[in-house]
GROMACS .gro file of C-alpha atoms in nm:
model
  509
    1MET     CA    1   5.062  -4.162   9.999
    2VAL     CA    2   4.704  -4.056  10.047
    3THR     CA    3   4.430  -4.211   9.838
    4VAL     CA    4   4.032  -4.152   9.842
    5LYS     CA    5   3.813  -4.442   9.920
    6LYS     CA    6   3.531  -4.575   9.716
    7HIS     CA    7   3.278  -4.391  10.012
    8GLY     CA    8   3.473  -4.067  10.002
    9LYS     CA    9   3.683  -4.064  10.326
   10LEU     CA   10   4.056  -4.059  10.284
   11ARG     CA   11   4.309  -4.352  10.287
   12ILE     CA   12   4.666  -4.282  10.439
   13CYS     CA   13   4.879  -4.543  10.231
   14ILE     CA   14   5.267  -4.672  10.300
   15GLY     CA   15   5.461  -4.841  10.154
   16ALA     CA   16   5.785  -5.058  10.295
   17LEU     CA   17   6.055  -5.289  10.247
   18ARG     CA   18   6.066  -5.646  10.377
   19ARG     CA   19   6.346  -5.664  10.636
   20SER     CA   20   6.391  -5.989  10.845
   21HIS     CA   21   6.535  -5.796  11.088
   22TYR     CA   22   6.253  -5.577  11.179
   23ILE     CA   23   5.918  -5.701  11.352
   24MET     CA   24   5.623  -5.416  11.341
   25THR     CA   25   5.388  -5.381  11.604
   26THR     CA   26   5.053  -5.488  11.589
   27LEU     CA   27   4.746  -5.450  11.674
   28LYS     CA   28   4.712  -5.654  11.945
   29ASP     CA   29   5.062  -5.452  12.096
   30VAL     CA   30   4.909  -5.147  12.188
   31LEU     CA   31   4.548  -5.158  12.308
   32TYR     CA   32   4.651  -5.174  12.648
   33LYS     CA   33   4.782  -4.813  12.569
   34LEU     CA   34   4.450  -4.732  12.481
   35PRO     CA   35   4.187  -4.708  12.790
   36LYS     CA   36   4.038  -4.396  12.660
   37ALA     CA   37   4.014  -4.504  12.268
   38ARG     CA   38   3.635  -4.472  12.153
   39LEU     CA   39   3.700  -4.454  11.737
   40PHE     CA   40   3.958  -4.612  11.532
   41MET     CA   41   4.063  -4.588  11.183
   42LEU     CA   42   4.338  -4.838  11.035
   43VAL     CA   43   4.495  -4.672  10.779
   44ASP     CA   44   4.605  -5.005  10.585
   45ALA     CA   45   4.754  -4.997  10.227
   46ARG     CA   46   4.477  -5.292  10.093
   47ASP     CA   47   4.314  -5.037   9.777
   48ALA     CA   48   4.700  -4.891   9.693
   49ILE     CA   49   4.881  -5.080   9.389
   50GLY     CA   50   5.217  -5.212   9.414
   51ILE     CA   51   5.232  -5.164   9.809
   52GLU     CA   52   5.268  -5.452   9.991
   53PRO     CA   53   5.051  -5.377  10.378
   54ILE     CA   54   5.286  -5.470  10.659
   55ALA     CA   55   5.164  -5.591  10.979
   56ASP     CA   56   4.828  -5.443  11.040
   57GLY     CA   57   4.936  -5.071  10.953
   58ILE     CA   58   4.854  -4.764  11.119
   59LEU     CA   59   4.602  -4.681  11.350
   60VAL     CA   60   4.458  -4.356  11.411
   61VAL     CA   61   4.317  -4.371  11.738
   62GLY     CA   62   4.041  -4.098  11.875
   63CYS     CA   63   4.014  -4.071  12.235
   64GLY     CA   64   3.781  -3.877  12.444
   65ASP     CA   65   3.515  -3.897  12.722
   66THR     CA   66   3.217  -3.849  12.477
   67ASP     CA   67   3.198  -4.006  12.090
   68LYS     CA   68   3.211  -3.556  11.974
   69GLU     CA   69   3.525  -3.532  12.184
   70ALA     CA   70   3.649  -3.838  12.072
   71GLU     CA   71   3.573  -3.772  11.658
   72GLN     CA   72   3.753  -3.461  11.721
   73ASP     CA   73   4.075  -3.617  11.858
   74HIS     CA   74   4.090  -3.837  11.550
   75ASP     CA   75   4.033  -3.564  11.268
   76GLY     CA   76   4.297  -3.379  11.449
   77LYS     CA   77   4.549  -3.634  11.485
   78LEU     CA   78   4.456  -3.754  11.137
   79LEU     CA   79   4.530  -3.388  11.004
   80GLU     CA   80   4.862  -3.418  11.172
   81LEU     CA   81   4.946  -3.746  10.961
   82MET     CA   82   4.870  -3.617  10.658
   83ASN     CA   83   5.055  -3.350  10.716
   84HIS     CA   84   5.368  -3.480  10.837
   85CYS     CA   85   5.362  -3.729  10.555
   86ARG     CA   86   5.319  -3.405  10.310
   87GLN     CA   87   5.639  -3.304  10.447
   88LEU     CA   88   5.857  -3.594  10.443
   89ASN     CA   89   5.699  -3.670  10.109
   90LYS     CA   90   5.917  -3.410   9.931
   91TYR     CA   91   6.246  -3.557  10.130
   92LEU     CA   92   6.172  -3.913   9.956
   93LYS     CA   93   6.140  -3.773   9.642
   94LYS     CA   94   6.530  -3.666   9.670
   95VAL     CA   95   6.655  -4.051   9.820
   96HIS     CA   96   6.848  -4.213   9.634
   97PHE     CA   97   7.129  -4.494   9.851
   98LYS     CA   98   7.290  -4.802   9.763
   99ILE     CA   99   7.123  -5.123  10.020
  100PRO     CA  100   7.391  -5.359  10.133
  101GLY     CA  101   7.299  -5.576   9.847
  102GLY     CA  102   7.440  -5.305   9.639
  103GLU     CA  103   7.125  -5.235   9.436
  104GLU     CA  104   7.008  -4.837   9.448
  105MET     CA  105   6.644  -4.731   9.615
  106PHE     CA  106   6.528  -4.405   9.489
  107PHE     CA  107   6.124  -4.297   9.444
  108ASP     CA  108   5.963  -4.147   9.136
  109ASP     CA  109   5.739  -3.843   9.089
  110LYS     CA  110   5.497  -4.042   9.186
  111GLY     CA  111   5.658  -4.192   9.499
  112ASN     CA  112   5.682  -4.572   9.357
  113ALA     CA  113   6.026  -4.735   9.463
  114PRO     CA  114   6.204  -4.881   9.148
  115GLY     CA  115   6.045  -5.234   9.038
  116ARG     CA  116   6.294  -5.510   9.079
  117PHE     CA  117   6.152  -5.871   8.919
  118ASP     CA  118   6.298  -6.192   8.871
  119VAL     CA  119   6.215  -6.408   8.602
  120ILE     CA  120   6.165  -6.812   8.719
  121ASN     CA  121   6.072  -7.067   8.474
  122LEU     CA  122   5.903  -7.359   8.653
  123PHE     CA  123   5.902  -7.696   8.538
  124TRP     CA  124   5.908  -8.087   8.635
  125LEU     CA  125   6.179  -8.341   8.659
  126PRO     CA  126   6.127  -8.690   8.575
  127ASN     CA  127   6.100  -8.765   8.984
  128LYS     CA  128   5.722  -8.562   8.978
  129THR     CA  129   5.903  -8.290   9.155
  130MET     CA  130   5.893  -7.917   9.067
  131ARG     CA  131   6.234  -7.725   8.979
  132LYS     CA  132   6.257  -7.322   8.951
  133LEU     CA  133   6.524  -7.185   8.801
  134LEU     CA  134   6.659  -6.806   8.753
  135VAL     CA  135   6.646  -6.762   8.366
  136GLY     CA  136   6.579  -6.348   8.371
  137ASN     CA  137   6.499  -6.038   8.567
  138PHE     CA  138   6.384  -5.696   8.492
  139ASN     CA  139   6.564  -5.395   8.716
  140GLN     CA  140   6.476  -5.057   8.716
  141ASP     CA  141   6.785  -4.772   8.786
  142ALA     CA  142   6.795  -4.433   8.799
  143SER     CA  143   6.992  -4.494   8.399
  144GLY     CA  144   6.693  -4.709   8.315
  145THR     CA  145   6.468  -4.993   8.263
  146ARG     CA  146   6.671  -5.332   8.181
  147PHE     CA  147   6.549  -5.649   8.105
  148PHE     CA  148   6.752  -6.007   8.060
  149ILE     CA  149   6.620  -6.345   7.960
  150ASN     CA  150   6.825  -6.623   7.902
  151GLU     CA  151   6.677  -6.816   7.655
  152SER     CA  152   6.911  -7.095   7.616
  153ALA     CA  153   6.843  -7.187   8.002
  154ILE     CA  154   6.491  -7.234   7.966
  155HIS     CA  155   6.323  -7.590   8.011
  156TRP     CA  156   5.975  -7.610   7.774
  157ASN     CA  157   5.760  -7.923   7.792
  158PRO     CA  158   5.873  -8.154   7.529
  159GLN     CA  159   5.521  -8.129   7.341
  160PHE     CA  160   5.604  -7.763   7.202
  161SER     CA  161   5.768  -7.745   6.896
  162GLN     CA  162   5.847  -7.411   6.895
  163VAL     CA  163   5.837  -7.154   7.187
  164PRO     CA  164   5.470  -7.027   7.270
  165ARG     CA  165   5.330  -6.753   7.253
  166SER     CA  166   5.167  -6.625   7.539
  167VAL     CA  167   4.928  -6.382   7.310
  168CYS     CA  168   4.625  -6.585   7.168
  169SER     CA  169   4.657  -6.335   6.842
  170GLU     CA  170   4.928  -6.231   6.613
  171SER     CA  171   5.028  -5.898   6.605
  172CYS     CA  172   4.883  -5.661   6.313
  173LEU     CA  173   5.133  -5.577   6.062
  174PRO     CA  174   5.171  -5.216   5.916
  175GLY     CA  175   4.803  -5.192   5.667
  176TYR     CA  176   4.628  -5.367   5.930
  177VAL     CA  177   4.423  -5.267   6.239
  178LYS     CA  178   4.343  -5.392   6.589
  179VAL     CA  179   3.972  -5.484   6.606
  180TYR     CA  180   3.906  -5.682   6.979
  181LYS     CA  181   3.676  -5.964   7.014
  182LYS     CA  182   3.363  -5.964   7.228
  183GLU     CA  183   3.407  -6.144   7.567
  184ASN     CA  184   3.744  -6.265   7.496
  185ALA     CA  185   4.086  -6.116   7.686
  186LYS     CA  186   4.170  -5.814   7.552
  187CYS     CA  187   4.530  -5.980   7.384
  188CYS     CA  188   4.295  -6.171   7.178
  189HIS     CA  189   4.226  -5.957   6.837
  190ASN     CA  190   4.136  -5.974   6.468
  191CYS     CA  191   4.327  -5.792   6.221
  192ILE     CA  192   4.094  -5.621   5.924
  193PRO     CA  193   4.283  -5.414   5.660
  194CYS     CA  194   4.272  -5.035   5.657
  195PRO     CA  195   3.951  -4.915   5.467
  196GLU     CA  196   4.133  -4.742   5.090
  197GLY     CA  197   4.216  -4.402   5.177
  198GLU     CA  198   4.353  -4.456   5.520
  199ILE     CA  199   4.687  -4.621   5.665
  200THR     CA  200   4.888  -4.759   5.894
  201ASN     CA  201   5.254  -4.749   5.935
  202THR     CA  202   5.312  -4.981   6.261
  203THR     CA  203   5.211  -5.283   6.381
  204ASP     CA  204   4.920  -5.364   6.649
  205MET     CA  205   4.760  -5.002   6.614
  206GLU     CA  206   4.426  -4.981   6.694
  207SER     CA  207   4.290  -4.693   6.456
  208CYS     CA  208   4.375  -4.611   6.089
  209TRP     CA  209   4.491  -4.299   5.967
  210ARG     CA  210   4.366  -4.087   5.674
  211CYS     CA  211   4.549  -3.988   5.413
  212PRO     CA  212   4.551  -3.617   5.273
  213GLU     CA  213   4.297  -3.509   5.061
  214ASP     CA  214   4.615  -3.468   4.754
  215GLN     CA  215   4.718  -3.851   4.818
  216TRP     CA  216   4.614  -4.213   4.890
  217SER     CA  217   4.672  -4.551   5.026
  218ASN     CA  218   4.871  -4.790   4.849
  219ALA     CA  219   4.797  -5.145   4.762
  220LYS     CA  220   4.931  -5.226   5.096
  221ARG     CA  221   4.737  -5.000   5.287
  222ASN     CA  222   5.096  -4.898   5.477
  223LYS     CA  223   5.211  -4.564   5.270
  224CYS     CA  224   5.038  -4.246   5.135
  225ILE     CA  225   5.098  -4.204   4.809
  226LEU     CA  226   5.023  -3.903   4.551
  227ARG     CA  227   4.720  -3.961   4.320
  228LYS     CA  228   4.738  -3.997   4.022
  229ILE     CA  229   4.557  -3.624   3.823
  230ASP     CA  230   4.377  -3.745   3.570
  231PHE     CA  231   4.168  -3.593   3.282
  232LEU     CA  232   4.121  -3.655   2.898
  233SER     CA  233   4.444  -3.690   2.728
  234ASN     CA  234   4.552  -3.643   2.373
  235GLU     CA  235   4.782  -3.954   2.469
  236GLU     CA  236   4.517  -4.209   2.561
  237PRO     CA  237   4.290  -4.364   2.303
  238LEU     CA  238   3.967  -4.209   2.366
  239GLY     CA  239   4.128  -3.857   2.355
  240LEU     CA  240   4.365  -3.910   2.033
  241THR     CA  241   4.054  -4.048   1.845
  242LEU     CA  242   3.834  -3.746   1.920
  243ALA     CA  243   4.127  -3.489   1.811
  244LEU     CA  244   4.166  -3.719   1.498
  245MET     CA  245   3.809  -3.681   1.426
  246THR     CA  246   3.847  -3.297   1.534
  247ALA     CA  247   4.090  -3.248   1.294
  248VAL     CA  248   3.959  -3.414   0.991
  249PHE     CA  249   3.662  -3.239   1.009
  250THR     CA  250   3.837  -2.893   1.015
  251GLY     CA  251   4.053  -3.009   0.747
  252PHE     CA  252   3.693  -3.086   0.530
  253THR     CA  253   3.550  -2.776   0.642
  254ALA     CA  254   3.868  -2.552   0.506
  255ILE     CA  255   3.827  -2.747   0.172
  256VAL     CA  256   3.501  -2.692   0.202
  257LEU     CA  257   3.587  -2.310   0.225
  258THR     CA  258   3.846  -2.316  -0.041
  259ILE     CA  259   3.630  -2.463  -0.296
  260PHE     CA  260   3.396  -2.186  -0.242
  261VAL     CA  261   3.670  -1.887  -0.251
  262LYS     CA  262   3.765  -2.038  -0.547
  263TYR     CA  263   3.435  -2.102  -0.771
  264LYS     CA  264   3.261  -1.809  -0.606
  265LYS     CA  265   3.141  -1.631  -0.955
  266THR     CA  266   2.994  -1.948  -1.060
  267PRO     CA  267   2.658  -1.979  -1.021
  268ILE     CA  268   2.528  -2.235  -0.752
  269VAL     CA  269   2.791  -1.989  -0.487
  270LYS     CA  270   2.612  -1.673  -0.572
  271ALA     CA  271   2.296  -1.821  -0.518
  272ASN     CA  272   2.334  -1.902  -0.170
  273ASN     CA  273   2.432  -1.636  -0.069
  274LEU     CA  274   2.846  -1.589  -0.041
  275ASN     CA  275   2.921  -1.410   0.243
  276LEU     CA  276   2.655  -1.548   0.481
  277SER     CA  277   2.867  -1.920   0.297
  278TYR     CA  278   3.125  -1.744   0.381
  279THR     CA  279   3.079  -1.674   0.747
  280LEU     CA  280   2.867  -1.992   0.796
  281LEU     CA  281   3.183  -2.234   0.718
  282LEU     CA  282   3.426  -2.017   0.932
  283SER     CA  283   3.201  -2.049   1.243
  284LEU     CA  284   3.185  -2.446   1.207
  285ILE     CA  285   3.605  -2.381   1.113
  286LEU     CA  286   3.602  -2.239   1.479
  287SER     CA  287   3.285  -2.499   1.627
  288PHE     CA  288   3.571  -2.793   1.486
  289LEU     CA  289   3.873  -2.610   1.670
  290CYS     CA  290   3.670  -2.580   1.983
  291PRO     CA  291   3.756  -2.975   2.133
  292PHE     CA  292   4.092  -2.848   2.142
  293LEU     CA  293   3.991  -2.653   2.457
  294PHE     CA  294   3.803  -2.976   2.601
  295ILE     CA  295   4.159  -3.261   2.516
  296GLY     CA  296   4.435  -3.162   2.761
  297GLN     CA  297   4.448  -3.109   3.089
  298PRO     CA  298   4.235  -2.815   3.214
  299THR     CA  299   4.369  -2.487   3.300
  300LYS     CA  300   4.248  -2.157   3.439
  301VAL     CA  301   4.196  -1.966   3.090
  302SER     CA  302   4.097  -2.309   2.886
  303CYS     CA  303   3.821  -2.310   3.163
  304LEU     CA  304   3.711  -1.919   3.100
  305LEU     CA  305   3.757  -1.996   2.704
  306ARG     CA  306   3.560  -2.331   2.593
  307GLN     CA  307   3.220  -2.258   2.678
  308VAL     CA  308   3.226  -1.923   2.563
  309VAL     CA  309   3.416  -1.982   2.217
  310PHE     CA  310   3.175  -2.291   2.157
  311GLY     CA  311   2.824  -2.097   2.249
  312ASN     CA  312   2.913  -1.819   2.031
  313SER     CA  313   3.029  -1.995   1.717
  314PHE     CA  314   2.749  -2.175   1.698
  315ALA     CA  315   2.495  -1.916   1.841
  316VAL     CA  316   2.690  -1.697   1.458
  317GLY     CA  317   2.675  -2.069   1.263
  318VAL     CA  318   2.314  -2.154   1.340
  319SER     CA  319   2.212  -1.759   1.296
  320CYS     CA  320   2.371  -1.778   0.958
  321VAL     CA  321   2.153  -2.097   0.894
  322LEU     CA  322   1.865  -1.928   0.994
  323ALA     CA  323   1.914  -1.625   0.758
  324LYS     CA  324   1.983  -1.873   0.433
  325THR     CA  325   1.612  -1.976   0.526
  326VAL     CA  326   1.548  -1.679   0.483
  327ILE     CA  327   1.703  -1.590   0.217
  328VAL     CA  328   1.505  -1.895   0.021
  329ILE     CA  329   1.199  -1.672   0.095
  330LEU     CA  330   1.315  -1.359  -0.026
  331ALA     CA  331   1.444  -1.562  -0.348
  332PHE     CA  332   1.124  -1.720  -0.419
  333ASN     CA  333   0.955  -1.374  -0.350
  334ALA     CA  334   1.212  -1.187  -0.632
  335THR     CA  335   1.000  -1.359  -0.932
  336LYS     CA  336   0.749  -1.161  -0.811
  337PRO     CA  337   0.689  -0.783  -0.889
  338ASN     CA  338   0.928  -0.540  -0.770
  339PRO     CA  339   1.257  -0.821  -0.705
  340LYS     CA  340   1.533  -0.460  -0.676
  341GLN     CA  341   1.397  -0.379  -0.356
  342THR     CA  342   1.326  -0.734  -0.208
  343LYS     CA  343   1.679  -0.871  -0.338
  344LYS     CA  344   1.827  -0.521  -0.124
  345PHE     CA  345   1.590  -0.620   0.198
  346GLY     CA  346   1.730  -0.955   0.163
  347LYS     CA  347   2.115  -0.870   0.156
  348ASN     CA  348   2.073  -0.616   0.444
  349THR     CA  349   1.788  -0.876   0.602
  350SER     CA  350   2.091  -1.166   0.600
  351SER     CA  351   2.300  -0.901   0.772
  352SER     CA  352   2.127  -0.758   1.031
  353LEU     CA  353   1.970  -1.125   1.145
  354VAL     CA  354   2.308  -1.320   1.192
  355LEU     CA  355   2.433  -0.981   1.415
  356VAL     CA  356   2.105  -0.951   1.615
  357CYS     CA  357   2.080  -1.352   1.689
  358SER     CA  358   2.401  -1.379   1.745
  359SER     CA  359   2.495  -1.084   1.988
  360GLY     CA  360   2.210  -1.266   2.291
  361GLU     CA  361   2.452  -1.589   2.302
  362GLY     CA  362   2.736  -1.278   2.340
  363ILE     CA  363   2.570  -1.097   2.630
  364ILE     CA  364   2.473  -1.451   2.806
  365CYS     CA  365   2.824  -1.519   2.802
  366VAL     CA  366   2.963  -1.164   2.895
  367VAL     CA  367   2.726  -1.151   3.221
  368TRP     CA  368   2.855  -1.530   3.301
  369LEU     CA  369   3.185  -1.446   3.259
  370LEU     CA  370   3.149  -1.181   3.534
  371TYR     CA  371   2.936  -1.253   3.744
  372SER     CA  372   2.997  -1.654   3.794
  373PRO     CA  373   3.286  -1.734   3.570
  374PRO     CA  374   3.347  -2.137   3.529
  375PHE     CA  375   3.654  -2.251   3.729
  376LEU     CA  376   3.929  -2.498   3.717
  377TYR     CA  377   3.855  -2.761   4.019
  378ASN     CA  378   4.053  -3.100   4.143
  379ASN     CA  379   3.766  -3.337   4.193
  380SER     CA  380   3.903  -3.646   4.418
  381GLN     CA  381   3.544  -3.748   4.471
  382VAL     CA  382   3.460  -3.917   4.146
  383GLU     CA  383   3.707  -4.198   4.108
  384VAL     CA  384   3.899  -4.369   4.398
  385GLY     CA  385   4.240  -4.290   4.376
  386LYS     CA  386   4.244  -4.014   4.136
  387ILE     CA  387   4.198  -3.670   4.112
  388ILE     CA  388   3.984  -3.578   3.865
  389ALA     CA  389   4.102  -3.210   3.661
  390GLU     CA  390   3.815  -3.061   3.556
  391CYS     CA  391   3.613  -2.741   3.457
  392LYS     CA  392   3.284  -2.627   3.695
  393GLU     CA  393   3.057  -2.397   3.543
  394GLY     CA  394   3.093  -2.159   3.778
  395SER     CA  395   2.700  -2.078   3.759
  396THR     CA  396   2.475  -2.407   3.554
  397ILE     CA  397   2.218  -2.200   3.501
  398ALA     CA  398   2.438  -1.980   3.281
  399PHE     CA  399   2.588  -2.286   3.107
  400TYR     CA  400   2.212  -2.428   3.041
  401LEU     CA  401   2.107  -2.067   2.895
  402VAL     CA  402   2.419  -2.069   2.636
  403ILE     CA  403   2.279  -2.415   2.526
  404GLY     CA  404   1.969  -2.328   2.544
  405TYR     CA  405   1.986  -2.011   2.320
  406ILE     CA  406   2.175  -2.279   2.062
  407GLY     CA  407   1.869  -2.493   2.101
  408PHE     CA  408   1.629  -2.170   2.043
  409LEU     CA  409   1.813  -2.026   1.749
  410ALA     CA  410   1.822  -2.390   1.532
  411LEU     CA  411   1.446  -2.487   1.669
  412LEU     CA  412   1.367  -2.146   1.543
  413SER     CA  413   1.518  -2.219   1.176
  414PHE     CA  414   1.403  -2.552   1.151
  415PHE     CA  415   1.052  -2.415   1.163
  416VAL     CA  416   1.119  -2.192   0.941
  417ALA     CA  417   1.281  -2.426   0.735
  418PHE     CA  418   1.022  -2.676   0.710
  419LEU     CA  419   0.732  -2.368   0.600
  420ALA     CA  420   1.014  -2.310   0.301
  421ARG     CA  421   1.096  -2.646   0.238
  422LYS     CA  422   0.845  -2.685  -0.102
  423LEU     CA  423   0.925  -2.356  -0.200
  424PRO     CA  424   1.103  -2.368  -0.615
  425ASP     CA  425   1.460  -2.293  -0.495
  426THR     CA  426   1.712  -2.457  -0.779
  427PHE     CA  427   1.861  -2.672  -0.491
  428ASN     CA  428   1.637  -2.757  -0.278
  429GLU     CA  429   1.866  -2.606   0.057
  430ALA     CA  430   1.525  -2.567   0.212
  431GLN     CA  431   1.508  -2.899   0.285
  432TYR     CA  432   1.876  -3.001   0.323
  433ILE     CA  433   1.859  -2.676   0.639
  434THR     CA  434   1.570  -2.847   0.744
  435PHE     CA  435   1.741  -3.177   0.787
  436SER     CA  436   2.039  -3.017   0.901
  437MET     CA  437   1.872  -2.861   1.161
  438LEU     CA  438   1.663  -3.202   1.224
  439ILE     CA  439   2.028  -3.341   1.316
  440PHE     CA  440   2.098  -3.081   1.486
  441CYS     CA  441   1.843  -3.067   1.746
  442SER     CA  442   1.823  -3.410   1.833
  443VAL     CA  443   2.221  -3.431   1.911
  444TRP     CA  444   2.160  -3.131   2.194
  445ILE     CA  445   1.832  -3.291   2.281
  446SER     CA  446   2.000  -3.641   2.352
  447PHE     CA  447   2.279  -3.459   2.502
  448ILE     CA  448   2.117  -3.276   2.800
  449PRO     CA  449   2.073  -3.668   2.958
  450ALA     CA  450   2.386  -3.839   2.849
  451TYR     CA  451   2.580  -3.524   3.030
  452LEU     CA  452   2.394  -3.527   3.348
  453SER     CA  453   2.442  -3.887   3.373
  454THR     CA  454   2.801  -3.913   3.321
  455LYS     CA  455   3.110  -3.825   3.574
  456GLY     CA  456   3.455  -3.709   3.553
  457LYS     CA  457   3.626  -3.647   3.204
  458TYR     CA  458   3.401  -3.863   3.035
  459MET     CA  459   3.167  -3.513   3.046
  460VAL     CA  460   3.418  -3.412   2.846
  461VAL     CA  461   3.362  -3.685   2.586
  462VAL     CA  462   2.987  -3.601   2.566
  463GLU     CA  463   3.038  -3.287   2.476
  464ILE     CA  464   3.268  -3.285   2.275
  465PHE     CA  465   3.080  -3.582   2.067
  466ALA     CA  466   2.810  -3.371   2.055
  467ILE     CA  467   2.979  -3.071   1.921
  468LEU     CA  468   3.126  -3.289   1.641
  469ALA     CA  469   2.802  -3.388   1.545
  470SER     CA  470   2.639  -3.117   1.569
  471ALA     CA  471   2.823  -2.930   1.348
  472ALA     CA  472   2.937  -3.217   1.105
  473GLY     CA  473   2.570  -3.231   1.037
  474LEU     CA  474   2.544  -2.886   0.910
  475LEU     CA  475   2.835  -2.920   0.727
  476PHE     CA  476   2.783  -3.219   0.525
  477CYS     CA  477   2.360  -3.115   0.466
  478ILE     CA  478   2.447  -2.795   0.344
  479PHE     CA  479   2.747  -2.771   0.171
  480PHE     CA  480   2.823  -3.152   0.018
  481PRO     CA  481   2.555  -3.123  -0.217
  482LYS     CA  482   2.652  -2.783  -0.324
  483CYS     CA  483   3.045  -2.922  -0.360
  484TYR     CA  484   2.917  -3.274  -0.562
  485ILE     CA  485   2.751  -3.004  -0.795
  486ILE     CA  486   3.061  -2.804  -0.819
  487LEU     CA  487   3.321  -3.102  -0.864
  488ILE     CA  488   3.126  -3.351  -1.025
  489LYS     CA  489   2.840  -3.224  -1.186
  490PRO     CA  490   2.984  -2.891  -1.349
  491GLU     CA  491   2.736  -2.922  -1.648
  492LEU     CA  492   2.445  -2.843  -1.371
  493ASN     CA  493   2.713  -2.539  -1.255
  494THR     CA  494   2.569  -2.279  -1.519
  495ARG     CA  495   2.301  -2.002  -1.546
  496VAL     CA  496   2.094  -2.170  -1.802
  497THR     CA  497   2.013  -2.500  -1.587
  498LEU     CA  498   1.985  -2.229  -1.306
  499THR     CA  499   1.705  -2.097  -1.475
  500ASN     CA  500   1.561  -2.393  -1.641
  501GLU     CA  501   1.560  -2.582  -1.262
  502ARG     CA  502   1.391  -2.309  -1.129
  503LYS     CA  503   1.094  -2.254  -1.359
  504HIS     CA  504   1.039  -2.650  -1.347
  505LYS     CA  505   0.996  -2.592  -0.967
  506HIS     CA  506   0.791  -2.271  -1.037
  507THR     CA  507   0.578  -2.484  -1.258
  508ARG     CA  508   0.497  -2.816  -1.031
  509SER     CA  509   0.455  -2.564  -0.706
   0.00000   0.00000   0.00000
């Protein structure tokens, strides 16, 4: 076998088996044959692992009258020796025979002979003499590797209560990784648990495997399991509570709408613009139903609809409130000259105002859906071992434009209602609108920091709470005082009372 020395020169390594009946020639035996030798090179096997040097090795001699001639002669002989060994190597790989002891002799692809080792047990006798006892062996042949040890034949030192271990550390079980101790033997190590999301499934592993994106490590860190998909479910207490609140508020709004339909010919209902009241109540019902798009496992359809339906229903509702505020001002001006023109102008203005104001929200939503619509996203970074199924806005700017446009309408309604709060309206609706818009704006102003500071399904909870709170503020502040008079104080719901109350407030103002 040819190897390269550390300084770059070549070395021929020859392995052989010990034979007691064959004596190899030494350097002293050949020196008298080399009278013109000027360059000597000992090709030995000292640096070759697993080959025992025999005698002095192979001596390559360069002869000549000068050093140059001797070096050329040496190099030629060395190349000849290497070529001869290369030719023999292909034949040595095919060698396979049995020696007199019955053992097989062959060479593997690397030119190594089969390994054969005896396991010897050394122990001291009571008379302080050492004894050797063969207790096992290790053999390699063409069929494979065999290892045998007779544990019952082993003599242990009496101070050992059990079979001693040959390593200083226990094996690392699945779920743990080997970390070698500094400045200690390689067999000395610590067993460290794998981090979350990584596993080991065999003993004595030196690195952990990361689980796939849709899986997570179990408690023992020895197996990857499917992540739990988490979302705001109507089966958990929080989701169930919000769903019940949504149903209750929707039911209340439907009852109020039924009352207004039943008593539509009464003065108090007619005085508050019947069409606007119907439109506002229908938009509130739709707003209260929006949370059902947020509760439950998100889908592609629900992700597309939830923000669009929420934004447009609230835009229509707040536009109706703005129109009702304008009608309050027009109702007061109707007591001045030319009341027919003012009344006609007020009816046309209310419908046009609702249509124009709500169409702005519709345009924003259409552009949003066309260019960067919301989409379903499985977020695995929020909670350990879980996948949060959530709806991404697609365009964050478009989402806040939807919220901002509703806020703009609400602030405009609040400003107009605040200016008209002292007008002599019979049931003081301007003051109720002012208070409802104050609640509405307060809810959505506090919504933004709360929404940005939460993650996962709790972002959905914050938005649902804002929807329910703001819509409930409109429902209770605007319609419950009227329902109280219709159902509890019907004697106040007359044209005479309406006229007298208006004159009384007009006189005070």
